[in-house]
Every structure is written in C-alpha cells, then in structure tokens.
CSV table of C-alpha atoms and ligand atoms in Angstrom, one decimal:
chain,number,residue,atom,x,y,z
S,9,UNK,CA,-9.5,12.9,-7.4
S,10,UNK,CA,-8.2,11.0,-3.8
S,11,UNK,CA,-9.9,8.1,-2.6
S,12,UNK,CA,-12.4,8.9,-0.4
S,13,UNK,CA,-12.0,7.2,3.2
S,14,UNK,CA,-14.3,4.5,3.0
S,15,UNK,CA,-12.4,3.5,-0.3
S,16,UNK,CA,-9.2,2.8,1.9
S,17,UNK,CA,-11.5,1.5,4.6
S,18,UNK,CA,-12.2,-1.3,2.0
S,19,UNK,CA,-9.0,-1.9,1.1
S,20,UNK,CA,-7.6,-2.2,4.4
S,21,UNK,CA,-10.2,-4.7,5.0
S,22,UNK,CA,-10.0,-6.6,1.9
S,23,UNK,CA,-6.3,-6.8,2.6
S,24,UNK,CA,-6.8,-8.7,6.3
S,25,UNK,CA,-9.0,-10.9,4.0
S,26,UNK,CA,-6.0,-11.4,1.2
S,27,UNK,CA,-4.0,-11.9,4.3
S,28,UNK,CA,-5.5,-14.8,5.6
S,29,UNK,CA,-5.8,-16.2,1.9
S,30,UNK,CA,-2.1,-16.4,1.5
S,31,UNK,CA,-1.7,-17.7,4.6
S,32,UNK,CA,-4.2,-20.4,3.9
S,33,UNK,CA,-2.4,-21.3,0.8
S,34,UNK,CA,0.5,-21.8,2.5
S,35,UNK,CA,-1.3,-24.1,5.2
S,36,UNK,CA,-1.7,-26.3,1.9
S,37,UNK,CA,1.6,-25.7,0.7
S,38,UNK,CA,3.4,-27.1,3.9
S,39,UNK,CA,0.6,-29.5,4.3
S,40,UNK,CA,1.4,-31.4,0.9
S,41,UNK,CA,5.4,-30.9,0.9
S,42,UNK,CA,6.9,-30.9,4.6
S,43,UNK,CA,3.7,-31.8,7.2
S,44,UNK,CA,4.2,-34.9,8.9
S,45,UNK,CA,0.4,-36.8,8.1
S,46,UNK,CA,0.0,-37.1,11.0
S,47,UNK,CA,-0.9,-33.8,11.4
S,48,UNK,CA,-3.9,-34.0,9.0
S,49,UNK,CA,-6.0,-33.9,11.3
S,50,UNK,CA,-5.4,-30.4,13.5
S,51,UNK,CA,-4.5,-28.6,9.8
S,52,UNK,CA,-7.7,-29.7,8.5
S,53,UNK,CA,-9.5,-27.8,12.0
S,54,UNK,CA,-7.0,-24.8,11.8
S,55,UNK,CA,-8.1,-24.6,7.7
S,56,UNK,CA,-11.5,-25.2,8.6
S,57,UNK,CA,-11.3,-22.2,10.9
S,58,UNK,CA,-9.1,-19.5,9.1
S,59,UNK,CA,-11.7,-19.9,5.9
S,60,UNK,CA,-14.3,-19.5,8.6
S,61,UNK,CA,-12.7,-16.2,9.6
S,62,UNK,CA,-12.1,-14.9,6.5
S,63,UNK,CA,-15.7,-15.7,5.0
S,64,UNK,CA,-17.1,-14.1,8.0
S,65,UNK,CA,-15.4,-11.1,7.4
S,66,UNK,CA,-15.8,-10.3,3.9
S,67,UNK,CA,-19.7,-11.2,3.9
S,68,UNK,CA,-19.4,-8.8,7.2
S,69,UNK,CA,-22.5,-5.5,6.7
S,70,UNK,CA,-19.8,-3.2,6.9
S,71,UNK,CA,-18.2,-4.4,3.7
S,72,UNK,CA,-21.6,-4.0,2.4
S,73,UNK,CA,-22.0,-0.1,3.5
S,74,UNK,CA,-18.6,0.7,2.1
S,75,UNK,CA,-19.4,-0.9,-1.6
S,76,UNK,CA,-22.8,1.0,-1.4
S,77,UNK,CA,-21.3,4.0,0.2
S,78,UNK,CA,-18.6,4.0,-3.3
S,79,UNK,CA,-20.8,3.8,-5.8
S,80,UNK,CA,-20.5,7.1,-6.5
S,81,UNK,CA,-17.1,7.3,-6.7
S,82,UNK,CA,-16.7,4.2,-8.2
S,83,UNK,CA,-19.1,5.9,-11.8
S,84,UNK,CA,-16.6,8.7,-11.4
S,85,UNK,CA,-13.6,7.0,-12.5
S,86,UNK,CA,-12.4,5.0,-15.7
S,87,UNK,CA,-14.0,1.6,-15.6
S,88,UNK,CA,-10.6,0.2,-16.4
S,89,UNK,CA,-8.8,2.1,-13.0
S,90,UNK,CA,-7.4,-0.3,-10.5
S,91,UNK,CA,-9.6,1.5,-8.0
S,92,UNK,CA,-12.8,1.0,-9.9
S,93,UNK,CA,-11.8,-2.3,-10.7
S,94,UNK,CA,-11.2,-3.2,-7.0
S,95,UNK,CA,-15.2,-2.0,-6.2
S,96,UNK,CA,-16.6,-3.6,-9.3
S,97,UNK,CA,-15.2,-7.3,-8.8
S,98,UNK,CA,-15.4,-7.3,-4.6
S,99,UNK,CA,-18.9,-6.1,-4.8
S,100,UNK,CA,-19.6,-9.2,-7.8
S,101,UNK,CA,-17.9,-11.6,-5.3
S,102,UNK,CA,-19.6,-9.9,-1.9
S,103,UNK,CA,-22.8,-10.3,-3.6
S,104,UNK,CA,-22.3,-14.0,-4.2
S,105,UNK,CA,-21.0,-14.9,-1.1
S,106,UNK,CA,-23.9,-13.1,0.7
S,107,UNK,CA,-26.6,-14.7,-1.3
S,108,UNK,CA,-25.2,-18.5,0.4
S,109,UNK,CA,-26.3,-18.8,4.1
S,110,UNK,CA,-23.4,-19.6,6.4
S,111,UNK,CA,-24.6,-23.2,7.5
S,112,UNK,CA,-24.8,-23.9,4.1
S,113,UNK,CA,-21.2,-22.2,3.6
S,114,UNK,CA,-20.4,-25.1,6.7
S,115,UNK,CA,-22.3,-27.9,5.1
S,116,UNK,CA,-20.4,-27.8,2.1
S,117,UNK,CA,-17.6,-28.1,3.6
S,118,UNK,CA,-18.0,-31.0,6.1
S,119,UNK,CA,-19.6,-33.0,3.4
S,120,UNK,CA,-16.7,-32.2,1.3
S,121,UNK,CA,-14.0,-33.6,3.4
S,122,UNK,CA,-16.3,-36.1,4.1
S,123,UNK,CA,-16.5,-37.1,0.7
S,124,UNK,CA,-12.4,-37.1,0.3
S,125,UNK,CA,-11.6,-38.8,2.6
S,126,UNK,CA,-14.4,-41.7,1.5
S,127,UNK,CA,-13.1,-40.8,-2.3
S,128,UNK,CA,-8.8,-42.1,-0.6
S,129,UNK,CA,-10.1,-44.8,0.3
S,130,UNK,CA,-13.0,-45.6,-2.4
S,131,UNK,CA,-10.3,-45.6,-5.6
S,132,UNK,CA,-8.1,-47.7,-4.6
S,133,UNK,CA,-10.9,-50.2,-4.1
S,134,UNK,CA,-12.5,-49.3,-7.1
S,135,UNK,CA,-15.7,-49.4,-5.2
S,136,UNK,CA,-18.3,-46.8,-6.5
S,137,UNK,CA,-21.1,-47.6,-4.4
S,138,UNK,CA,-18.5,-46.5,-1.5
S,139,UNK,CA,-18.5,-42.7,-2.4
S,140,UNK,CA,-22.6,-42.5,-3.8
S,141,UNK,CA,-23.9,-41.7,-0.8
S,142,UNK,CA,-21.2,-39.3,-0.7
S,143,UNK,CA,-21.7,-38.2,-3.9
S,144,UNK,CA,-25.6,-37.9,-3.5
S,145,UNK,CA,-25.1,-35.3,-0.6
S,146,UNK,CA,-22.5,-33.2,-2.5
S,147,UNK,CA,-25.2,-32.8,-5.8
S,148,UNK,CA,-27.8,-32.3,-2.9
S,149,UNK,CA,-25.7,-29.5,-1.0
S,150,UNK,CA,-24.6,-27.8,-4.9
S,151,UNK,CA,-28.5,-27.7,-5.9
S,152,UNK,CA,-29.0,-25.8,-3.1
S,153,UNK,CA,-26.2,-23.3,-3.4
S,154,UNK,CA,-27.7,-23.0,-7.3
S,155,UNK,CA,-31.7,-22.1,-5.4
S,156,UNK,CA,-29.4,-19.9,-3.2
S,157,UNK,CA,-29.1,-17.3,-6.8
S,158,UNK,CA,-31.7,-15.7,-8.8
S,159,UNK,CA,-32.5,-17.7,-11.9
S,160,UNK,CA,-30.0,-18.3,-14.2
S,161,UNK,CA,-30.1,-18.9,-17.9
S,162,UNK,CA,-29.8,-22.7,-16.6
S,163,UNK,CA,-28.9,-23.7,-12.8
S,164,UNK,CA,-25.1,-25.0,-14.6
S,165,UNK,CA,-24.6,-21.2,-15.0
S,166,UNK,CA,-24.1,-20.5,-11.5
S,167,UNK,CA,-21.5,-23.3,-11.1
S,168,UNK,CA,-19.3,-22.3,-13.9
S,169,UNK,CA,-19.1,-18.5,-12.4
S,170,UNK,CA,-17.6,-19.6,-9.4
S,171,UNK,CA,-14.6,-20.1,-11.7
S,172,UNK,CA,-15.2,-18.3,-15.1
S,173,UNK,CA,-16.9,-15.4,-13.8
S,174,UNK,CA,-19.4,-14.6,-16.6
S,175,UNK,CA,-19.5,-17.3,-18.5
S,176,UNK,CA,-22.5,-18.8,-20.2
S,177,UNK,CA,-22.9,-22.5,-20.2
S,178,UNK,CA,-24.5,-22.2,-23.8
S,179,UNK,CA,-21.6,-20.1,-25.0
S,180,UNK,CA,-18.7,-23.3,-23.2
S,181,UNK,CA,-21.5,-26.2,-24.4
S,182,UNK,CA,-21.3,-24.5,-28.3
S,183,UNK,CA,-17.6,-24.3,-28.2
S,184,UNK,CA,-17.4,-28.4,-26.5
S,185,UNK,CA,-19.6,-29.3,-29.2
S,186,UNK,CA,-17.3,-28.1,-32.1
S,187,UNK,CA,-14.1,-29.5,-30.3
S,188,UNK,CA,-15.5,-33.0,-29.8
S,189,UNK,CA,-16.6,-33.1,-33.5
S,190,UNK,CA,-12.6,-31.8,-34.4
S,191,UNK,CA,-10.9,-34.0,-31.7
S,192,UNK,CA,-12.5,-36.8,-32.8
S,193,UNK,CA,-11.8,-36.8,-36.4
S,194,UNK,CA,-8.6,-35.7,-35.6
S,195,UNK,CA,-8.2,-39.0,-33.9
S,196,UNK,CA,-9.4,-40.8,-36.3
S,197,UNK,CA,-6.5,-39.5,-38.5
S,198,UNK,CA,-3.6,-39.3,-36.4
S,199,UNK,CA,-1.2,-42.0,-37.2
S,200,UNK,CA,0.4,-44.0,-33.9
S,201,UNK,CA,3.7,-42.3,-32.6
S,202,UNK,CA,6.4,-44.4,-31.4
S,203,UNK,CA,7.0,-43.7,-27.7
S,204,UNK,CA,9.6,-46.0,-26.3
S,205,UNK,CA,12.0,-43.0,-26.2
S,206,UNK,CA,10.3,-41.7,-23.2
S,207,UNK,CA,9.4,-45.8,-22.0
S,208,UNK,CA,12.7,-45.5,-19.9
S,209,UNK,CA,14.4,-45.0,-16.4
S,210,UNK,CA,15.2,-41.4,-16.4
S,211,UNK,CA,17.4,-40.9,-12.9
S,212,UNK,CA,16.0,-38.2,-11.0
S,213,UNK,CA,18.9,-36.2,-10.3
S,214,UNK,CA,19.3,-35.5,-14.3
S,215,UNK,CA,15.1,-35.0,-13.9
S,216,UNK,CA,15.7,-32.0,-11.3
S,217,UNK,CA,18.8,-30.8,-13.3
S,218,UNK,CA,17.7,-30.4,-16.9
S,219,UNK,CA,14.3,-29.1,-15.1
S,220,UNK,CA,16.2,-26.7,-13.4
S,221,UNK,CA,18.0,-25.8,-16.7
S,222,UNK,CA,14.4,-25.1,-18.5
S,223,UNK,CA,12.7,-23.3,-15.7
S,224,UNK,CA,16.2,-20.7,-15.7
S,225,UNK,CA,15.9,-20.2,-19.0
S,226,UNK,CA,12.0,-19.4,-18.7
S,227,UNK,CA,12.8,-17.0,-15.9
S,228,UNK,CA,12.6,-18.3,-12.6
S,229,UNK,CA,13.8,-15.7,-10.3
S,230,UNK,CA,15.2,-18.1,-7.5
S,231,UNK,CA,15.2,-14.7,-5.1
S,232,UNK,CA,10.6,-15.2,-5.4
S,233,UNK,CA,10.6,-18.3,-7.6
S,234,UNK,CA,10.9,-22.6,-5.8
S,235,UNK,CA,10.1,-25.8,-6.4
S,236,UNK,CA,9.6,-29.0,-4.2
S,237,UNK,CA,8.7,-32.4,-4.7
S,238,UNK,CA,4.9,-33.4,-4.3
S,239,UNK,CA,2.6,-36.3,-4.8
S,240,UNK,CA,0.5,-34.3,-7.0
S,241,UNK,CA,2.4,-31.0,-8.6
S,242,UNK,CA,0.4,-27.5,-8.3
S,243,UNK,CA,1.4,-24.2,-7.9
S,244,UNK,CA,0.8,-22.3,-4.8
S,245,UNK,CA,1.3,-18.5,-4.6
S,246,UNK,CA,1.3,-17.3,-0.9
S,247,UNK,CA,2.3,-13.7,-1.1
S,248,UNK,CA,3.0,-11.4,-3.7
S,249,UNK,CA,6.3,-12.4,-5.7
S,250,UNK,CA,6.8,-15.6,-3.2
S,251,UNK,CA,5.8,-18.3,-6.1
S,252,UNK,CA,6.1,-21.9,-5.5
S,253,UNK,CA,6.0,-24.5,-7.6
S,254,UNK,CA,6.0,-28.3,-7.0
S,255,UNK,CA,6.6,-31.5,-9.0
S,256,UNK,CA,6.5,-35.0,-8.9
S,257,UNK,CA,9.6,-37.1,-10.1
S,258,UNK,CA,9.1,-40.3,-11.4
S,259,UNK,CA,12.1,-42.4,-12.7
S,260,UNK,CA,10.0,-44.0,-15.4
S,261,UNK,CA,9.9,-41.1,-18.5
S,262,UNK,CA,9.9,-37.2,-18.2
S,263,UNK,CA,6.6,-36.3,-16.6
S,264,UNK,CA,8.2,-34.3,-14.2
S,265,UNK,CA,9.6,-32.1,-16.6
S,266,UNK,CA,6.3,-31.2,-18.7
S,267,UNK,CA,4.1,-30.9,-15.3
S,268,UNK,CA,7.4,-28.3,-14.1
S,269,UNK,CA,7.0,-26.3,-17.0
S,270,UNK,CA,3.3,-26.2,-16.4
S,271,UNK,CA,3.2,-25.4,-13.4
S,272,UNK,CA,5.5,-22.6,-13.8
S,273,UNK,CA,2.5,-21.4,-16.8
S,274,UNK,CA,0.4,-20.9,-13.6
S,275,UNK,CA,3.4,-19.3,-11.3
S,276,UNK,CA,4.8,-16.3,-14.2
S,277,UNK,CA,1.3,-15.5,-14.6
S,278,UNK,CA,0.9,-14.6,-10.8
S,279,UNK,CA,4.2,-13.5,-10.7
S,280,UNK,CA,3.6,-11.0,-13.5
S,281,UNK,CA,0.8,-9.4,-11.7
S,282,UNK,CA,0.9,-5.4,-10.9
S,283,UNK,CA,2.6,-5.1,-6.9
S,284,UNK,CA,-0.7,-2.4,-6.9
S,285,UNK,CA,-3.0,-5.4,-7.1
S,286,UNK,CA,-1.2,-7.2,-4.3
S,287,UNK,CA,-3.5,-8.0,-1.3
S,288,UNK,CA,-6.8,-6.8,-3.4
S,289,UNK,CA,-9.5,-9.6,-4.8
S,290,UNK,CA,-8.0,-8.6,-8.0
S,291,UNK,CA,-4.4,-9.8,-7.1
S,292,UNK,CA,-5.3,-13.6,-8.2
S,293,UNK,CA,-5.3,-14.6,-12.2
S,294,UNK,CA,-8.8,-13.3,-14.4
S,295,UNK,CA,-10.0,-16.9,-13.9
S,296,UNK,CA,-9.4,-20.9,-14.2
S,297,UNK,CA,-9.4,-20.9,-17.3
S,298,UNK,CA,-7.1,-18.7,-18.1
S,299,UNK,CA,-4.8,-19.8,-15.4
S,300,UNK,CA,-4.5,-22.8,-17.1
S,301,UNK,CA,-4.2,-21.1,-20.7
S,302,UNK,CA,-1.1,-19.9,-19.5
S,303,UNK,CA,0.4,-23.6,-17.4
S,304,UNK,CA,-1.0,-25.1,-21.1
S,305,UNK,CA,1.0,-22.6,-23.4
S,306,UNK,CA,4.1,-23.2,-21.5
S,307,UNK,CA,3.8,-27.1,-21.3
S,308,UNK,CA,2.9,-27.4,-24.8
S,309,UNK,CA,2.6,-24.6,-26.9
S,310,UNK,CA,6.3,-23.8,-26.1
S,311,UNK,CA,7.4,-27.1,-24.1
S,312,UNK,CA,6.1,-29.4,-26.8
S,313,UNK,CA,7.7,-27.2,-30.2
S,314,UNK,CA,9.9,-28.4,-32.2
S,315,UNK,CA,11.7,-24.8,-31.3
S,316,UNK,CA,12.0,-25.4,-27.8
S,317,UNK,CA,13.4,-29.2,-28.8
S,318,UNK,CA,16.1,-28.1,-31.4
S,319,UNK,CA,17.6,-26.3,-28.2
S,320,UNK,CA,17.1,-28.5,-25.4
S,321,UNK,CA,17.8,-31.8,-26.9
S,322,UNK,CA,20.9,-31.9,-27.3
S,323,UNK,CA,21.1,-30.8,-23.8
S,324,UNK,CA,19.2,-33.7,-22.3
S,325,UNK,CA,20.9,-36.0,-23.9
S,326,UNK,CA,23.8,-34.8,-22.2
S,327,UNK,CA,21.8,-34.6,-19.0
S,328,UNK,CA,21.5,-38.3,-19.5
S,329,UNK,CA,24.7,-39.7,-21.2
S,330,UNK,CA,24.4,-42.8,-23.3
S,331,UNK,CA,20.7,-43.0,-22.7
S,332,UNK,CA,19.1,-41.3,-26.0
S,333,UNK,CA,22.1,-42.3,-28.4
S,334,UNK,CA,19.8,-44.1,-30.5
S,335,UNK,CA,17.2,-41.7,-31.0
S,336,UNK,CA,17.3,-38.6,-33.1
S,337,UNK,CA,15.6,-35.0,-32.0
S,338,UNK,CA,12.9,-35.7,-35.0
S,339,UNK,CA,11.4,-38.9,-32.7
S,340,UNK,CA,12.2,-37.8,-29.5
S,341,UNK,CA,9.9,-34.9,-30.8
S,342,UNK,CA,7.2,-37.3,-32.1
S,343,UNK,CA,7.4,-39.2,-29.0
S,344,UNK,CA,6.5,-36.3,-26.5
S,345,UNK,CA,3.5,-34.9,-29.1
S,346,UNK,CA,2.3,-39.0,-29.4
S,347,UNK,CA,-1.4,-39.3,-29.4
S,348,UNK,CA,-2.6,-42.7,-27.5
S,349,UNK,CA,-5.8,-42.6,-26.1
S,350,UNK,CA,-5.7,-43.7,-22.5
S,351,UNK,CA,-7.6,-44.3,-19.4
S,352,UNK,CA,-6.5,-41.3,-17.3
S,353,UNK,CA,-6.9,-37.3,-17.9
S,354,UNK,CA,-4.1,-36.1,-16.2
S,355,UNK,CA,-1.6,-38.2,-18.6
S,356,UNK,CA,-3.6,-37.7,-21.8
S,357,UNK,CA,-1.8,-36.9,-24.9
S,358,UNK,CA,-3.0,-33.1,-26.2
S,359,UNK,CA,-5.7,-34.6,-28.7
S,360,UNK,CA,-7.7,-36.6,-26.0
S,361,UNK,CA,-7.3,-34.7,-23.3
S,362,UNK,CA,-10.2,-32.1,-23.8
S,363,UNK,CA,-12.1,-35.3,-24.9
S,364,UNK,CA,-12.3,-36.3,-21.0
S,365,UNK,CA,-13.1,-33.3,-20.2
S,366,UNK,CA,-16.1,-32.8,-22.7
S,367,UNK,CA,-17.4,-35.9,-21.0
S,368,UNK,CA,-17.1,-34.7,-17.6
S,369,UNK,CA,-18.8,-31.5,-18.9
S,370,UNK,CA,-21.5,-33.6,-20.4
S,371,UNK,CA,-22.6,-36.1,-17.5
S,372,UNK,CA,-21.4,-33.2,-14.3
S,373,UNK,CA,-24.6,-30.8,-16.2
S,374,UNK,CA,-27.0,-34.3,-16.6
S,375,UNK,CA,-26.3,-35.3,-12.5
S,376,UNK,CA,-26.8,-31.4,-11.8
S,377,UNK,CA,-30.6,-31.2,-13.8
S,378,UNK,CA,-31.5,-35.1,-13.0
S,379,UNK,CA,-31.4,-36.2,-16.3
S,380,UNK,CA,-28.4,-39.1,-15.5
S,381,UNK,CA,-28.7,-41.0,-11.5
S,382,UNK,CA,-26.0,-41.6,-9.5
S,383,UNK,CA,-26.5,-45.3,-9.6
S,384,UNK,CA,-26.4,-44.6,-13.8
S,385,UNK,CA,-23.4,-42.5,-13.9
S,386,UNK,CA,-20.6,-45.5,-14.3
S,387,UNK,CA,-22.2,-47.5,-17.5
S,388,UNK,CA,-22.9,-43.4,-18.7
S,389,UNK,CA,-18.5,-42.9,-18.1
S,390,UNK,CA,-17.6,-46.0,-19.9
S,391,UNK,CA,-20.4,-45.9,-22.6
S,392,UNK,CA,-18.8,-42.5,-23.5
S,393,UNK,CA,-15.9,-43.1,-22.4
S,394,UNK,CA,-15.8,-45.9,-25.8
S,395,UNK,CA,-17.4,-43.0,-28.2
S,396,UNK,CA,-15.3,-40.4,-27.4
S,397,UNK,CA,-12.0,-41.6,-26.5
S,398,UNK,CA,-12.2,-45.1,-28.3
S,399,UNK,CA,-11.5,-47.9,-25.5
S,400,UNK,CA,-13.0,-49.3,-22.6
S,401,UNK,CA,-13.1,-49.1,-19.0
S,402,UNK,CA,-11.8,-51.7,-16.9
S,403,UNK,CA,-12.5,-50.5,-13.6
S,404,UNK,CA,-14.3,-47.6,-11.7
S,405,UNK,CA,-11.0,-46.9,-10.2
S,406,UNK,CA,-9.6,-45.7,-13.5
S,407,UNK,CA,-13.3,-44.5,-14.6
S,408,UNK,CA,-15.5,-42.6,-12.6
S,409,UNK,CA,-13.3,-42.9,-9.0
S,410,UNK,CA,-10.4,-41.3,-11.3
S,411,UNK,CA,-10.5,-37.4,-10.3
S,412,UNK,CA,-11.2,-36.1,-6.5
S,413,UNK,CA,-13.4,-32.9,-7.8
S,414,UNK,CA,-17.0,-34.4,-7.4
S,415,UNK,CA,-15.6,-35.6,-4.2
S,416,UNK,CA,-14.4,-32.6,-3.4
S,417,UNK,CA,-18.1,-30.7,-4.1
S,418,UNK,CA,-16.3,-28.9,-7.6
S,419,UNK,CA,-18.7,-28.7,-9.5
S,420,UNK,CA,-18.7,-26.6,-12.8
S,421,UNK,CA,-14.5,-27.2,-12.5
S,422,UNK,CA,-13.9,-29.2,-15.3
S,423,UNK,CA,-14.6,-27.3,-18.2
S,424,UNK,CA,-12.2,-24.2,-16.9
S,425,UNK,CA,-9.1,-27.2,-17.9
S,426,UNK,CA,-10.4,-27.2,-21.9
S,427,UNK,CA,-11.3,-24.2,-22.4
S,428,UNK,CA,-7.7,-23.3,-20.7
S,429,UNK,CA,-6.1,-25.7,-23.9
S,430,UNK,CA,-8.5,-23.5,-26.1
S,431,UNK,CA,-7.5,-20.0,-25.1
S,432,UNK,CA,-4.1,-21.0,-24.9
S,433,UNK,CA,-3.6,-21.0,-29.0
S,434,UNK,CA,-5.9,-17.9,-29.1
S,435,UNK,CA,-3.3,-15.8,-27.1
S,436,UNK,CA,-0.5,-17.9,-28.4
S,437,UNK,CA,-1.5,-16.5,-31.5
S,438,UNK,CA,-2.1,-13.1,-30.9
S,439,UNK,CA,1.7,-12.9,-29.0
S,440,UNK,CA,2.8,-14.3,-32.1
S,441,UNK,CA,1.2,-11.8,-34.4
S,442,UNK,CA,2.4,-9.2,-32.1
S,443,UNK,CA,6.0,-11.1,-32.0
S,444,UNK,CA,7.0,-13.1,-35.2
S,445,UNK,CA,10.0,-13.9,-34.1
S,446,UNK,CA,8.7,-16.0,-31.0
S,447,UNK,CA,9.4,-19.5,-32.3
S,448,UNK,CA,12.9,-18.7,-33.3
S,449,UNK,CA,13.5,-16.8,-29.7
S,450,UNK,CA,12.1,-19.8,-28.3
S,451,UNK,CA,15.0,-21.9,-30.2
S,452,UNK,CA,17.2,-19.9,-29.2
S,453,UNK,CA,16.5,-20.1,-24.9
S,454,UNK,CA,15.6,-16.5,-25.2
S,455,UNK,CA,11.9,-16.4,-23.5
S,456,UNK,CA,12.4,-12.6,-22.0
S,457,UNK,CA,9.9,-11.4,-25.3
S,458,UNK,CA,6.9,-13.5,-25.2
S,459,UNK,CA,7.2,-13.5,-21.2
S,460,UNK,CA,7.1,-9.9,-21.8
S,461,UNK,CA,4.4,-8.9,-24.0
S,462,UNK,CA,2.2,-12.1,-21.8
S,463,UNK,CA,3.2,-10.0,-18.7
S,464,UNK,CA,2.1,-6.8,-20.7
S,465,UNK,CA,-1.5,-8.3,-22.0
S,466,UNK,CA,-2.5,-10.6,-19.5
S,467,UNK,CA,-0.7,-11.5,-16.5
S,468,UNK,CA,0.0,-7.3,-15.2
S,469,UNK,CA,-4.4,-7.5,-15.0
S,470,UNK,CA,-5.0,-9.9,-12.1
S,471,UNK,CA,-8.6,-10.1,-12.0
S,472,UNK,CA,-9.4,-6.8,-13.1
S,473,UNK,CA,-11.4,-8.0,-16.2
S,474,UNK,CA,-13.7,-11.3,-16.8
S,475,UNK,CA,-12.1,-14.0,-18.7
S,476,UNK,CA,-14.9,-12.9,-21.8
S,477,UNK,CA,-13.3,-8.9,-21.3
S,478,UNK,CA,-9.5,-10.4,-21.0
S,479,UNK,CA,-10.1,-12.7,-24.4
S,480,UNK,CA,-11.5,-9.7,-25.9
S,481,UNK,CA,-9.0,-7.0,-25.0
S,482,UNK,CA,-6.2,-9.6,-26.3
S,483,UNK,CA,-7.7,-11.4,-29.4
S,484,UNK,CA,-10.7,-9.3,-30.1
S,485,UNK,CA,-12.8,-11.5,-30.1
S,486,UNK,CA,-14.7,-14.3,-28.6
S,487,UNK,CA,-13.7,-17.6,-27.1
S,488,UNK,CA,-13.4,-20.0,-30.1
S,489,UNK,CA,-12.3,-23.1,-30.6
S,490,UNK,CA,-10.9,-23.2,-34.5
S,491,UNK,CA,-7.4,-22.3,-33.9
S,492,UNK,CA,-6.9,-24.8,-31.3
S,493,UNK,CA,-8.2,-27.4,-33.5
S,494,UNK,CA,-5.5,-26.3,-36.4
S,495,UNK,CA,-2.8,-26.0,-34.1
S,496,UNK,CA,-3.3,-29.5,-33.2
S,497,UNK,CA,-4.1,-30.6,-36.7
S,498,UNK,CA,-0.7,-28.9,-38.0
S,499,UNK,CA,1.4,-30.8,-35.5
S,500,UNK,CA,-0.2,-34.1,-35.5
S,501,UNK,CA,-0.7,-34.1,-38.6
S,502,UNK,CA,2.4,-32.4,-40.3
S,503,UNK,CA,4.5,-35.2,-37.7
S,504,UNK,CA,2.4,-38.2,-38.8
S,505,UNK,CA,3.6,-37.7,-42.9
S,506,UNK,CA,7.1,-35.5,-41.7
G,16,LIG,ZN1,-3.2,-26.0,-13.7
C-alpha cells in the first residue's frame, strides 16, 4: 500500500524540524570546539531562535491534523514498520510538546541559561547560596511543567519520560534499591588497587596516537567521523553519517583514552541507525539510558577488559617508550579497574559511579516532592556521600555544585547514567550468547562481529521502540540489576585475588 499524501506531508515537515535540530547540534559542536569565547552571547541568541522555530513548527495544528488524519493508515500497518513507528513516536512527542504553554517553555529556557551562568561562577567559589535562588526558580518551573500533564503515578514519572520514554519511577527505584545494596556490599569487599601506573605524565602526542589506533580498530571511518579536543567530552551527530567525537587531553593519566572509547560508543550507535530513519524523529538512539549503555559498553566492557589489554598493552608500552617498563599487564589491568571512592561523579570507577547517581536520583525526587528543601540539600548530599560512598565532602564545589544538570533544569536526567551501566551488561550478555567468541575477538583487536551484532539488534532501529521494548527485544526481559552486579563482582573480586 502506498503512503497517503498526508504521510508524505508529515514526513516532510518532520524532516525540516530535524534539519533545524541538526543545525543546532552543529552550532553546539562549533561552540565547544572552535568558536572564539566572545561569540557566546550571539551564539546563545542563535540557538534560542533555532529552538523556538523548531518548537513552533512542531507544535503546529497542521501536524496535529496530519497525525489525526493518519490514524487509519497507521492501524493498517504492522506496528514495527518504519511508517507506523514514525507516526506513533511523532504523536507521543507532539502530545507532550502541546501540553506545555510556549510561555513556560520560554521561561524554562531563560531560567536555565541564567542559572548555568550563575553555576559557572558559584562552583569555583563553592558558593551554594549564590546558586540557590536559581535552583529554586528551576524547581518551581519544573513543578509547573509536571502540572501541564495528566497526573502520572508519581510526578517524577513525567520528568523521567523526557529521557526514558515510557519508563516509570517505581521501576527505576526498584532497580536502584537492589543496585545500591549490592554496590555498597561490593565496595566494602574490594581490596584497594595500586593506581600509580596511571599517575604518570603521558605526553599528549602519544595519547592521540593510541586513541586513534584504538578507534581505527573499533571502526572509526574517516569519511564519516572526526575527533577534536574540547573541555568536556561529548559526541555530536549533526546529520546522518556525520559523527563528531570530542575528547579532553590531560597529560597526567589516560583519562582521554577512556573518554574517547566512551564517546565512540555514543558515535557508533548513531552511525548504525538505518539510513531510512534519517531526518525523522526516529533517527536517533532509543533513549538516554540506551545511549549510555553503549558508551559504557565500549569504554568498560570492551576497554577495561582483560582481552582488550592483552591486545593493546604492548602497543601502549611502545607508544610511551620506557614509561611502563616497571608495570606488567596484570598490574596495568588492575590499575585501570581500580575501585577508589572519590568526590566527583565523572571521575568515579565502575563500582562507585552508580552510587553517585542513586544519591542524585533520591535527592531530586525529594526536592520535587517538597520533602527536602533547597536549604537542606547540601547537608543531605554530604550525609549520603558518607553513607553510600564513605567519604567526607570538604566543600560544595566538590559536592552539590559539581554537576551542571540541576542548574540547567534537567531533573530526571541523572538516572539514565546508572540505567546505562545496568543495561550495558544485559546487552553484552545477549551479545555473548549469540557470539561466544567475542572476548577472543576483542583479544585479537577484531571488533566487527560485536559491532555488527549491536547494529543489527539495537543501533539500526533508532528510536522506533521505547527503551523497555528495545531491551525486551534484545534480552527477552525487563531491566535487571543482577547481571551488572555479577559482572562487577566477577571482575573486582577476582582481580583482587588474582
Ligand atoms: Zn555518555
């Protein structure tokens, strides 16, 4: 059956909106990698104009009319077809976007940009009081945002849905409760590892060379990918087959190598999406959590594995002649997997990382519900850092002020990081079941079978399915923290006794 004219009309309109989104990504990438800093004000105007235009185009009555007109066509199609999925996902997005008055959207955007500016000043001074009024404003706006929608089981569901379509707070809470218990238990059981092999000066030129070598083996196609230095690494894909990684070089340690593998995971997800989904709302990853599952998989399950280092450690040594002569492969493996409670989320190891997230997930729900006030927030933060991770927070700069998420108004975003960790192992296990030779292949520097399996089973579908549906298709079940805990126990308790 050929598509009705209304479908082509809808697709064309959505393509225009996606193009504006891609241009927005390009502006962001340019700002982070190339733009002279003094261009920040006009860039803020430009991105504001762009998102206003794309919002206006999207929430139009015309799109609503087309979605209505296409109900019969949608029902005549298999649910998994690209066409039915496009209509279904566009309707979900349109319904959500239409509930929010444009004045509120504009106010949230303004408040976020003011608060981010205040955060950038308050953090180095460790001045929580200077940020607090902005957080108060963001929180009030988020409560108004929640009220725009039909009541959900709990208000936080509405925020979570912006990042994990269809996922419920209760589901996440159950996963995190088990995770917290298991991680704290593991944290107490692991032996401290010697991290001195990484506490050395690795010249940037060598870091660039080894990262490029690893990327090349992973599947970096120079015709479609590039990599540039930036302050805070991210991946951006302004268009189909245009994948831009960024990384941050710091000569003390090898953070940039792991950051590069992490961003590769985001990049390969976007790269693997079916060409037919380009310029549609389906042409991106299924959710933030699934995206993060891929960055964590390439960074940790591949990049911190024994087979990986058995292949790449000799080359790393050659890249930095003489620097690692006193460190054997086992000692290096243990150093890159060391568990060490620390203050800063982005520097956290695999065991404590999710505890940093669970703490934020709990606090932001309490803030939204009003059971915790912003006056009490720093103290609650510090108390939970002590309770979960076992360390004292010396100041707010390294405590409650460390992330920009709350200043930018992004409540409901944090859980996606820990969900990504959990999901990464569930998907990895499914890949291993299908291709048991993956660890040997990794040990031979051969990543195509893993990459192709992930493309076939996850990447190509883009955003056609919800995260819960996607996970069920791949693993045959719901999100489950046990495989992640088993993976960590296996790696860290085995490493400690090896
Ligand atoms: Zn990431």
